[in-house]
Coordinates of C-alpha atoms and ligand atoms in Angstrom, one line a residue:
M1 CA 88.3 115.3 83.2
E2 CA 85.9 116.4 86.0
I3 CA 87.1 116.8 89.5
I4 CA 84.7 116.3 92.4
R5 CA 85.8 117.3 95.8
G6 CA 84.4 116.2 99.2
T7 CA 85.6 115.1 102.6
G8 CA 87.9 112.1 102.5
V9 CA 86.6 109.8 105.3
A10 CA 88.3 106.5 104.5
E11 CA 91.8 106.4 103.1
G12 CA 93.0 104.6 100.0
V13 CA 93.1 105.1 96.3
V14 CA 91.0 103.1 93.9
C15 CA 90.3 103.2 90.2
G16 CA 87.2 101.9 88.5
K17 CA 83.8 102.6 86.8
I18 CA 81.3 104.7 88.7
R19 CA 77.9 103.3 89.5
L20 CA 75.5 106.0 90.5
I21 CA 72.5 104.9 92.6
R22 CA 69.5 107.1 93.0
R23 CA 66.8 106.3 95.5
R24 CA 64.1 107.8 93.4
I25 CA 62.6 105.7 90.8
Q26 CA 63.7 106.3 87.2
T27 CA 61.1 105.9 84.6
Q28 CA 62.3 105.2 81.1
P29 CA 60.6 107.5 78.6
S30 CA 60.1 104.5 76.4
Q31 CA 58.1 102.8 79.1
K32 CA 56.0 105.8 79.8
Y33 CA 53.3 105.6 77.1
G34 CA 52.2 102.8 74.9
G35 CA 50.6 99.5 75.8
D36 CA 47.0 98.9 76.0
P37 CA 45.3 100.8 79.0
E38 CA 43.1 97.9 79.8
S39 CA 46.0 95.4 80.3
E40 CA 48.1 98.1 82.0
M41 CA 45.2 98.6 84.4
S42 CA 44.8 94.9 85.2
A43 CA 48.6 94.7 85.7
F44 CA 48.4 97.5 88.2
R45 CA 45.5 95.8 90.1
R46 CA 47.2 92.5 90.0
G47 CA 50.3 94.0 91.4
C48 CA 48.3 95.7 94.2
D49 CA 46.7 92.3 95.0
V50 CA 50.1 90.6 95.2
L51 CA 51.6 93.3 97.4
T52 CA 48.5 93.3 99.7
A53 CA 48.8 89.5 100.1
E54 CA 52.6 89.8 100.8
L55 CA 51.9 92.5 103.4
T56 CA 49.2 90.5 105.1
V57 CA 51.5 87.5 105.4
L58 CA 54.4 89.6 106.7
G59 CA 52.1 91.3 109.2
R60 CA 50.7 88.0 110.5
K61 CA 54.2 86.5 110.9
T62 CA 55.5 89.5 112.7
K63 CA 52.5 89.6 115.0
E64 CA 53.2 85.9 115.9
T65 CA 56.9 86.4 116.5
A66 CA 57.3 89.9 117.7
G67 CA 53.9 91.2 118.7
E68 CA 51.0 93.4 117.6
A69 CA 52.8 96.8 117.8
E70 CA 55.7 95.5 115.6
A71 CA 53.2 94.2 113.0
E72 CA 51.4 97.5 112.6
I73 CA 53.7 98.9 109.9
F74 CA 52.4 96.3 107.5
D75 CA 48.8 97.5 108.1
I76 CA 49.8 101.1 107.5
H77 CA 51.5 100.0 104.2
R78 CA 48.4 98.1 103.2
M79 CA 46.2 101.1 104.0
M80 CA 48.4 103.4 101.9
L81 CA 48.3 101.0 99.0
E82 CA 44.5 100.9 99.1
D83 CA 44.0 104.6 99.7
E84 CA 42.2 106.5 97.0
G85 CA 44.9 109.2 97.2
F86 CA 47.2 106.6 95.7
T87 CA 44.9 104.5 93.5
E88 CA 42.9 107.2 91.8
P89 CA 45.7 109.3 90.3
T90 CA 47.5 106.1 89.2
E91 CA 44.4 104.8 87.5
H92 CA 43.7 108.2 85.9
R93 CA 47.2 108.2 84.4
I94 CA 46.8 104.6 83.1
K95 CA 43.5 105.6 81.5
N96 CA 45.3 108.4 79.8
G97 CA 47.7 106.0 78.2
M98 CA 50.5 105.8 80.6
G99 CA 52.2 102.4 81.4
A100 CA 51.3 101.0 84.8
Q101 CA 54.9 101.2 86.1
A102 CA 55.4 104.7 85.0
A103 CA 52.0 105.7 86.5
I104 CA 52.9 104.2 89.8
A105 CA 56.2 105.9 89.8
E106 CA 54.7 109.3 89.0
T107 CA 52.0 109.0 91.7
G108 CA 54.6 107.8 94.1
R109 CA 56.9 110.7 93.4
E110 CA 54.0 113.2 93.7
L111 CA 52.9 111.8 97.1
A112 CA 56.4 111.5 98.4
E113 CA 57.0 115.2 97.6
L114 CA 53.7 116.0 99.3
F115 CA 54.6 114.1 102.4
S116 CA 58.1 115.5 102.6
A117 CA 56.8 119.1 102.5
M118 CA 54.5 118.5 105.5
D119 CA 55.4 120.1 108.8
D120 CA 54.0 117.2 111.0
P121 CA 57.0 114.9 111.5
Y122 CA 54.8 111.8 111.5
M123 CA 53.4 112.7 108.0
K124 CA 56.9 113.7 106.8
A125 CA 58.1 110.2 107.8
R126 CA 55.5 108.7 105.5
E127 CA 57.6 109.8 102.5
A128 CA 59.9 106.8 103.0
D129 CA 56.8 104.5 103.3
I130 CA 55.3 105.7 100.0
R131 CA 58.6 105.4 98.2
G132 CA 59.0 101.9 99.6
I133 CA 55.5 100.8 98.5
T134 CA 55.8 102.2 95.0
E135 CA 59.3 100.7 94.5
R136 CA 58.1 97.3 95.6
L137 CA 55.0 97.5 93.5
I138 CA 57.1 98.3 90.4
R139 CA 59.4 95.4 91.2
I140 CA 56.4 93.1 91.4
L141 CA 55.2 94.3 88.1
N142 CA 58.5 93.9 86.3
G143 CA 59.3 90.7 88.1
T144 CA 62.7 91.8 89.4
E145 CA 64.2 91.2 92.7
E146 CA 64.4 93.8 95.4
M147 CA 67.2 96.2 94.6
K148 CA 70.2 95.3 96.6
L149 CA 73.5 97.1 96.5
T150 CA 75.3 94.1 95.0
F151 CA 77.2 94.3 91.7
D152 CA 78.4 91.9 89.1
T153 CA 81.6 93.8 88.5
P154 CA 83.7 96.0 90.8
V155 CA 82.4 99.6 91.0
I156 CA 83.0 102.9 92.6
L157 CA 79.6 103.4 94.2
A158 CA 78.1 106.9 94.1
A159 CA 74.9 107.8 95.9
E160 CA 73.0 110.6 97.6
E161 CA 73.7 108.8 100.9
L162 CA 73.4 105.3 102.2
T163 CA 71.8 104.1 105.3
P164 CA 74.0 102.5 107.9
A165 CA 72.2 99.2 107.2
Q166 CA 72.9 99.5 103.4
T167 CA 76.6 100.3 104.1
L168 CA 76.9 97.3 106.4
E169 CA 75.8 95.0 103.5
L170 CA 78.2 96.3 101.0
D171 CA 80.5 93.8 99.5
S172 CA 84.0 95.2 99.8
E173 CA 85.2 93.0 97.0
R174 CA 82.8 94.6 94.6
V175 CA 82.5 98.1 96.0
L176 CA 86.0 99.5 95.4
G177 CA 85.1 103.0 96.7
L178 CA 82.2 105.1 97.9
V179 CA 81.3 108.7 97.2
T180 CA 78.2 110.3 98.7
E181 CA 76.6 113.7 98.3
K182 CA 76.0 114.0 102.1
G183 CA 77.5 113.0 105.4
S184 CA 80.6 113.8 107.5
S185 CA 83.5 111.9 108.8
N186 CA 81.7 111.0 112.0
S187 CA 78.5 109.8 110.3
H188 CA 77.8 106.1 110.7
T189 CA 78.1 105.5 107.0
A190 CA 81.6 106.9 107.1
I191 CA 82.5 104.9 110.2
L192 CA 81.3 101.7 108.6
A193 CA 83.1 102.4 105.3
R194 CA 86.3 102.8 107.2
S195 CA 85.6 99.7 109.1
L196 CA 85.0 97.8 105.8
G197 CA 88.2 99.3 104.4
I198 CA 86.4 101.0 101.5
P199 CA 88.0 104.2 100.4
S200 CA 85.3 106.9 100.7
I201 CA 84.4 110.5 100.2
T202 CA 81.4 112.2 101.7
A203 CA 79.9 115.7 101.4
A204 CA 80.7 115.7 97.6
G205 CA 77.7 117.9 96.8
N206 CA 75.3 117.2 94.0
L207 CA 76.5 114.4 91.8
S208 CA 75.4 114.7 88.3
D209 CA 73.7 111.7 86.6
T210 CA 76.3 112.0 83.8
I211 CA 79.0 110.5 86.0
D212 CA 77.3 107.1 85.9
G213 CA 79.4 104.5 84.1
R214 CA 82.5 106.7 83.7
E215 CA 86.0 105.7 84.7
A216 CA 87.3 107.4 87.8
I217 CA 90.1 107.5 90.3
L218 CA 88.9 108.0 93.9
D219 CA 91.4 109.3 96.5
G220 CA 89.9 108.7 99.9
A221 CA 92.7 110.5 101.8
R222 CA 92.4 113.7 99.8
G223 CA 88.7 113.5 99.2
I224 CA 88.9 113.8 95.5
L225 CA 87.1 111.9 92.7
Y226 CA 88.7 112.3 89.2
V227 CA 86.1 111.4 86.6
D228 CA 87.6 110.5 83.3
P229 CA 91.1 111.2 84.7
T230 CA 93.7 112.6 82.3
P231 CA 96.7 110.5 81.3
E232 CA 98.8 112.7 83.6
I233 CA 96.6 112.0 86.6
V234 CA 96.6 108.3 85.9
E235 CA 100.4 108.4 85.6
E236 CA 100.7 110.4 88.8
Y237 CA 98.8 107.8 90.7
R238 CA 100.5 104.9 88.9
N239 CA 103.9 106.3 89.9
A240 CA 102.7 106.5 93.5
E241 CA 101.6 102.9 93.0
Y242 CA 98.2 103.9 94.2
A243 CA 99.7 104.4 97.7
A244 CA 98.9 108.1 97.9
G245 CA 96.3 107.7 100.6
K246 CA 97.5 104.5 102.1
P247 CA 99.0 104.7 105.5
D248 CA 102.4 103.2 105.8
T249 CA 101.6 100.7 108.5
E250 CA 103.6 97.6 107.4
G251 CA 105.0 95.8 110.4
F252 CA 102.5 97.4 112.8
M253 CA 99.8 94.7 112.6
H254 CA 100.5 92.4 115.5
N255 CA 103.6 92.2 117.6
E256 CA 104.4 93.0 121.2
V257 CA 102.3 94.1 124.1
L258 CA 102.4 97.9 124.5
H259 CA 103.3 99.6 127.8
T260 CA 103.7 103.1 128.9
K261 CA 106.9 104.2 130.7
G262 CA 105.0 103.8 133.9
G263 CA 104.3 100.2 133.1
K264 CA 100.6 100.6 132.1
Q265 CA 99.5 98.3 129.3
I266 CA 98.0 100.0 126.3
R267 CA 95.6 97.9 124.3
I268 CA 94.3 98.3 120.7
F269 CA 90.8 96.9 120.4
A270 CA 88.4 97.0 117.5
N271 CA 84.9 98.4 116.9
A272 CA 82.6 96.1 115.0
G273 CA 78.9 95.7 114.0
S274 CA 78.8 92.2 112.6
L275 CA 80.6 88.9 112.9
R276 CA 82.3 89.6 109.6
E277 CA 83.9 92.7 111.0
V278 CA 84.9 90.8 114.2
K279 CA 86.8 88.3 112.0
A280 CA 88.4 91.2 110.1
A281 CA 89.4 92.7 113.4
L282 CA 91.0 89.5 114.6
A283 CA 92.9 89.2 111.3
A284 CA 94.1 92.8 111.7
G285 CA 95.5 92.1 115.2
A286 CA 92.7 93.4 117.5
E287 CA 93.4 92.5 121.1
G288 CA 89.7 92.6 121.9
I289 CA 86.4 94.1 120.8
G290 CA 85.9 97.5 122.5
L291 CA 82.6 98.2 120.9
F292 CA 80.2 95.8 119.3
R293 CA 77.3 98.0 117.9
S294 CA 74.4 95.6 118.5
E295 CA 71.9 97.9 116.6
F296 CA 73.2 96.5 113.3
L297 CA 71.9 93.1 114.3
F298 CA 68.5 94.6 115.1
M299 CA 68.5 96.3 111.6
Q300 CA 68.6 93.0 109.9
Y301 CA 65.1 92.1 111.1
D302 CA 61.7 93.6 110.4
R303 CA 60.8 92.9 114.0
C304 CA 62.6 92.5 117.3
P305 CA 65.1 89.6 117.2
T306 CA 64.1 87.0 119.7
E307 CA 66.3 86.2 122.8
E308 CA 67.4 83.0 121.1
E309 CA 68.4 84.7 117.8
Q310 CA 70.3 87.3 119.7
F311 CA 72.0 84.8 122.0
Q312 CA 73.3 82.8 119.1
V313 CA 75.0 85.9 117.5
Y314 CA 76.5 87.0 120.9
R315 CA 77.7 83.5 121.6
D316 CA 79.3 83.1 118.2
L317 CA 81.0 86.4 118.6
L318 CA 82.4 85.5 122.0
Q319 CA 83.6 82.1 120.8
T320 CA 85.3 83.7 117.8
M321 CA 87.2 86.0 120.2
G322 CA 88.2 83.2 122.6
E323 CA 89.5 84.6 125.9
R324 CA 89.8 88.1 124.5
E325 CA 87.7 90.8 126.1
V326 CA 84.5 91.7 124.2
T327 CA 82.3 94.7 125.0
I328 CA 78.8 94.5 123.5
R329 CA 76.8 97.7 123.6
T330 CA 73.1 97.4 124.1
L331 CA 70.8 98.7 121.4
D332 CA 71.7 102.3 120.3
A333 CA 68.8 103.0 118.0
G334 CA 67.3 106.3 117.0
A335 CA 68.6 109.5 115.5
D336 CA 70.7 108.5 112.4
K337 CA 70.3 104.8 113.2
Q338 CA 66.6 104.4 112.5
I339 CA 65.2 100.9 112.9
P340 CA 61.9 101.0 111.0
W341 CA 59.9 98.5 113.2
L342 CA 61.0 100.3 116.3
N343 CA 61.2 104.0 115.4
R344 CA 58.4 104.3 113.0
D345 CA 55.8 105.8 115.4
M346 CA 58.2 108.4 116.7
C347 CA 57.4 111.9 115.6
E348 CA 60.5 113.7 116.9
S349 CA 61.5 117.0 115.5
N350 CA 65.0 116.6 116.9
P351 CA 65.8 112.9 117.0
A352 CA 69.4 113.3 118.1
L353 CA 68.1 114.9 121.3
G354 CA 65.2 112.6 121.6
L355 CA 64.3 109.1 122.6
R356 CA 67.4 107.3 121.4
A357 CA 69.8 104.7 122.7
V358 CA 69.2 103.8 126.4
R359 CA 66.3 106.2 126.6
L360 CA 64.5 104.2 124.0
C361 CA 65.4 101.0 125.7
L362 CA 64.1 102.2 129.0
A363 CA 60.9 103.2 127.3
N364 CA 60.7 99.6 126.0
P365 CA 61.9 97.7 129.1
R366 CA 60.8 94.4 127.6
L367 CA 63.2 94.9 124.7
L368 CA 66.0 95.7 127.1
Y369 CA 65.2 92.7 129.3
T370 CA 65.3 90.4 126.3
Q371 CA 68.6 91.8 125.1
L372 CA 70.2 91.6 128.6
R373 CA 69.0 88.0 129.0
A374 CA 70.5 87.0 125.7
L375 CA 73.8 88.7 126.7
Y376 CA 73.9 87.1 130.2
R377 CA 73.3 83.7 128.6
A378 CA 76.2 84.4 126.2
S379 CA 78.4 85.5 129.0
A380 CA 79.0 81.9 129.9
Y381 CA 80.9 81.5 126.5
G382 CA 83.7 84.1 126.8
N383 CA 85.0 87.3 128.4
L384 CA 82.0 89.6 128.0
R385 CA 81.3 93.1 129.2
V386 CA 78.0 95.0 128.5
M387 CA 78.0 98.7 127.8
I388 CA 75.0 101.1 127.9
P389 CA 74.9 103.9 125.4
L390 CA 74.1 107.6 126.0
I391 CA 73.8 107.5 129.8
T392 CA 73.1 111.1 130.7
I393 CA 72.1 110.8 134.4
R394 CA 72.8 108.3 137.2
E395 CA 69.1 107.2 137.4
E396 CA 69.3 105.8 133.8
L397 CA 72.2 103.5 134.8
E398 CA 70.4 102.5 138.0
Q399 CA 67.3 101.6 136.0
V400 CA 69.3 99.4 133.7
Q401 CA 71.0 97.7 136.7
R402 CA 67.6 96.9 138.2
I403 CA 66.5 95.3 134.9
A404 CA 69.8 93.4 134.8
E405 CA 69.1 92.1 138.4
N406 CA 65.7 90.8 137.3
V407 CA 67.3 89.1 134.4
R408 CA 69.8 87.3 136.7
T409 CA 67.0 86.3 139.0
G410 CA 65.1 84.9 136.1
L411 CA 68.0 82.9 134.7
K412 CA 68.8 81.6 138.2
N413 CA 65.2 80.4 138.5
D414 CA 65.3 78.8 135.1
G415 CA 68.6 77.0 135.9
I416 CA 70.4 78.7 133.0
S417 CA 74.1 79.3 133.4
Y418 CA 75.6 82.8 133.1
K419 CA 78.4 84.9 134.6
E420 CA 77.1 86.6 137.8
A421 CA 79.9 89.2 137.7
M422 CA 79.6 90.2 134.1
P423 CA 80.6 93.9 134.2
I424 CA 78.1 96.5 133.1
G425 CA 79.7 99.7 132.1
M426 CA 78.6 102.8 130.2
M427 CA 79.5 105.1 127.4
V428 CA 80.5 108.6 128.3
E429 CA 79.1 110.5 125.3
T430 CA 77.1 113.3 126.7
P431 CA 78.7 116.4 128.4
S432 CA 76.4 115.6 131.4
A433 CA 77.9 112.1 131.9
A434 CA 81.4 113.5 131.6
L435 CA 80.7 116.2 134.2
L436 CA 79.1 113.7 136.5
A437 CA 81.8 111.1 135.9
D438 CA 82.9 111.2 139.6
K439 CA 79.4 110.0 140.7
L440 CA 78.8 107.7 137.7
A441 CA 82.2 106.0 138.3
K442 CA 80.7 104.7 141.6
K443 CA 77.9 102.9 139.7
A444 CA 79.5 101.8 136.4
A445 CA 82.0 98.9 136.0
F446 CA 83.9 100.8 133.3
F447 CA 83.7 103.9 131.1
S448 CA 84.2 104.1 127.3
L449 CA 84.3 107.5 125.7
G450 CA 82.1 107.8 122.7
T451 CA 83.8 110.8 121.3
N452 CA 81.6 111.0 118.2
D453 CA 78.5 111.9 120.2
L454 CA 80.4 113.6 122.9
T455 CA 81.7 116.0 120.3
Q456 CA 78.3 116.4 118.6
Y457 CA 76.6 117.3 121.9
T458 CA 79.4 119.4 123.3
M459 CA 79.8 121.5 120.1
A460 CA 76.1 121.5 119.3
A461 CA 77.1 120.3 115.8
D462 CA 75.2 117.5 114.1
R463 CA 77.7 114.8 113.3
E464 CA 75.9 114.1 110.0
N465 CA 76.0 117.7 108.8
A466 CA 79.0 118.6 106.7
S467 CA 78.4 122.4 107.0
V468 CA 79.2 122.4 110.7
S469 CA 82.0 119.8 110.6
Y470 CA 84.6 122.7 111.0
L471 CA 83.5 122.7 114.7
T472 CA 84.1 119.0 115.2
E473 CA 87.0 117.9 112.9
C474 CA 90.0 118.3 115.1
M475 CA 89.5 117.4 118.8
P476 CA 87.9 120.6 120.1
E477 CA 89.3 122.0 123.4
A478 CA 86.0 121.6 125.2
V479 CA 85.9 117.9 124.3
A480 CA 89.5 117.4 125.4
E481 CA 88.6 118.9 128.8
L482 CA 85.6 116.5 129.2
I483 CA 87.8 113.6 128.3
R484 CA 90.4 114.7 130.9
I485 CA 87.6 115.0 133.6
T486 CA 86.3 111.5 132.7
A487 CA 89.7 109.9 132.7
E488 CA 90.5 111.5 136.1
A489 CA 87.3 110.3 137.7
A490 CA 87.8 106.8 136.3
A491 CA 91.4 106.7 137.7
K492 CA 90.1 107.9 141.1
A493 CA 87.4 105.2 141.2
G494 CA 89.8 102.6 139.9
I495 CA 87.7 101.7 136.9
S496 CA 89.0 101.3 133.3
V497 CA 88.4 104.0 130.7
S498 CA 88.7 103.5 126.9
V499 CA 87.9 105.5 123.9
C500 CA 85.7 103.9 121.2
G501 CA 84.8 107.0 119.2
E502 CA 86.7 108.0 116.1
L503 CA 89.2 110.1 118.1
A504 CA 90.8 106.8 119.1
S505 CA 92.4 106.4 115.7
D506 CA 93.1 110.1 115.2
K507 CA 96.9 110.4 115.2
N508 CA 96.7 114.0 116.4
A509 CA 94.5 113.0 119.4
I510 CA 96.2 109.8 120.4
P511 CA 99.1 111.4 122.3
F512 CA 96.7 113.5 124.3
L513 CA 94.5 110.4 125.1
L514 CA 97.4 108.3 126.3
D515 CA 98.7 111.2 128.4
A516 CA 95.3 111.6 129.9
G517 CA 95.3 108.0 131.1
I518 CA 93.3 106.2 128.5
T519 CA 94.6 102.6 128.3
T520 CA 92.4 101.1 125.6
L521 CA 91.8 102.5 122.1
S522 CA 89.0 100.8 120.2
V523 CA 89.1 101.5 116.4
S524 CA 87.8 100.3 113.1
P525 CA 89.5 97.1 112.0
G526 CA 91.1 99.0 109.1
Q527 CA 92.7 101.5 111.6
I528 CA 94.3 99.0 113.9
A529 CA 97.7 99.0 112.3
G530 CA 97.8 102.8 111.9
T531 CA 96.7 103.3 115.5
R532 CA 99.3 100.9 116.8
K533 CA 102.0 102.7 114.9
T534 CA 101.0 106.1 116.4
V535 CA 100.9 104.6 119.9
I536 CA 104.4 103.0 119.5
R537 CA 105.8 106.2 118.1
H538 CA 104.4 108.2 121.0
L539 CA 105.4 105.7 123.7
S540 CA 108.9 105.5 122.4
G541 CA 109.1 109.3 122.4
T542 CA 109.7 109.6 118.6
G543 CA 106.6 111.7 118.3
E544 CA 105.1 112.5 114.9
S545 CA 104.2 109.4 112.9
Ligands
PEP601 C1 80.4 107.5 119.7 O1 79.4 108.2 119.8 O2 81.6 108.0 119.8 C2 80.3 106.1 119.5 C3 81.3 105.3 119.5 O3 79.1 105.6 119.2 P1 78.3 105.7 117.8 O4 79.3 106.2 116.8 O5 77.9 104.3 117.5 O6 77.2 106.6 118.1
MG602 MG1 77.5 107.3 120.2

């Protein structure tokens, strides 16, 4: 038996076969040589022609629907494909007897390594492009579909790390559990895995290729993966009926409205990033949606989704939730949530401190205008609030409000219905916003504390970096102080304040949050019952859950 330890980020115990996914291309030694160089060469050139044609069509379509700037990436990919730096070494390898696919893979790997070692962030970012091009070219040559993380049989998925977009697409029926080499409990992959109810471990260190295909037990609460578990371990988990990591939350799914002794209502809402998650949240008893991360919608496109496309999603979401309150956050892209068509030209050496979230939107006011227009149109179909991420200074909120005013004027002129009084609030997720909460409360319709980023920025500790997670794991004192300041300012101004960061479902933090005056906790669908249980225990004075 082999024991792999990491950080448990989503509870639950599962047992199944490991499927290890590597991003880099694997070349089979048997494919490497052999074949006739001439036909391998023409296969390579044919593949390049097909891919060039595909990129041209994609570029043209994107230009028509989203604009010139959005279409540029396809030109860059075409140029990379035609560049001698790529074609010459590949052809050289083929001439020396290597198969076309293996030659492409070798050149791709070589160039990716070269790019990744460069200091210039723009050139460094080309690593992903060259990997993408070579993977696609190989798929064209061997006639297979684009590799998706879909599986015929249930698996425990193991990977270096997944992107938030890949995690969002995981089929929780087939992906029993997830283990990644990197990440931390506040990383978006971990948040999404929790939300999908997939028991998960991050920061598991280097995973050896030899674990692929082996039987394992994954304990998401303890952060342990037992590869080829001994009969004793199997028995131990069987005796516990695989409940070792499962919270005992039966009976805490729905039920009565919660009130504090002072008569204030406490609401348990859900965070979601897709309609699928919204439905899961409803089924789990969510009283509303406290955070809809709209960036996941943007990630599904290779260009900016149009006003109409966005409107339809927001409207469906509101109609699904009926009269319940729904808070949709405007695009929070950048840093760990890269959207290729939007972030590709950005050469930031420190993206978490750079042009992300509202800053990126204000730098692309057309994009924000379109999103706000889609949101205002959807407001006619339910109980919608709009939330702005990463506000750091008052002027940012004021700029957004000016754009919102233009949107309302435009809709009025076009005779399109919307809710004039749709609240526009903000996330408090920078120390600056918390310290300025008094002033911001006069401008914002509501506050929601994004404790994941608030913790990252207060503690100067990257939320993705496992080696500094000791600074962020339990609610740090300084973060608690900023929450207290924010809640006090909100109470003074008479606006609502919720928590939508991961602290909202942390049973050690909930008593403090409720005592500080937080009235809404917005958590992953899978955490609703556990959160409700902790709240009930605290309100009834029975303490520890
Ligand atoms: C947060 O920062 O706490 C938050 C809820 O936003 P996100 O995790 O999407 O950055
Ligand atoms: Mg955030």
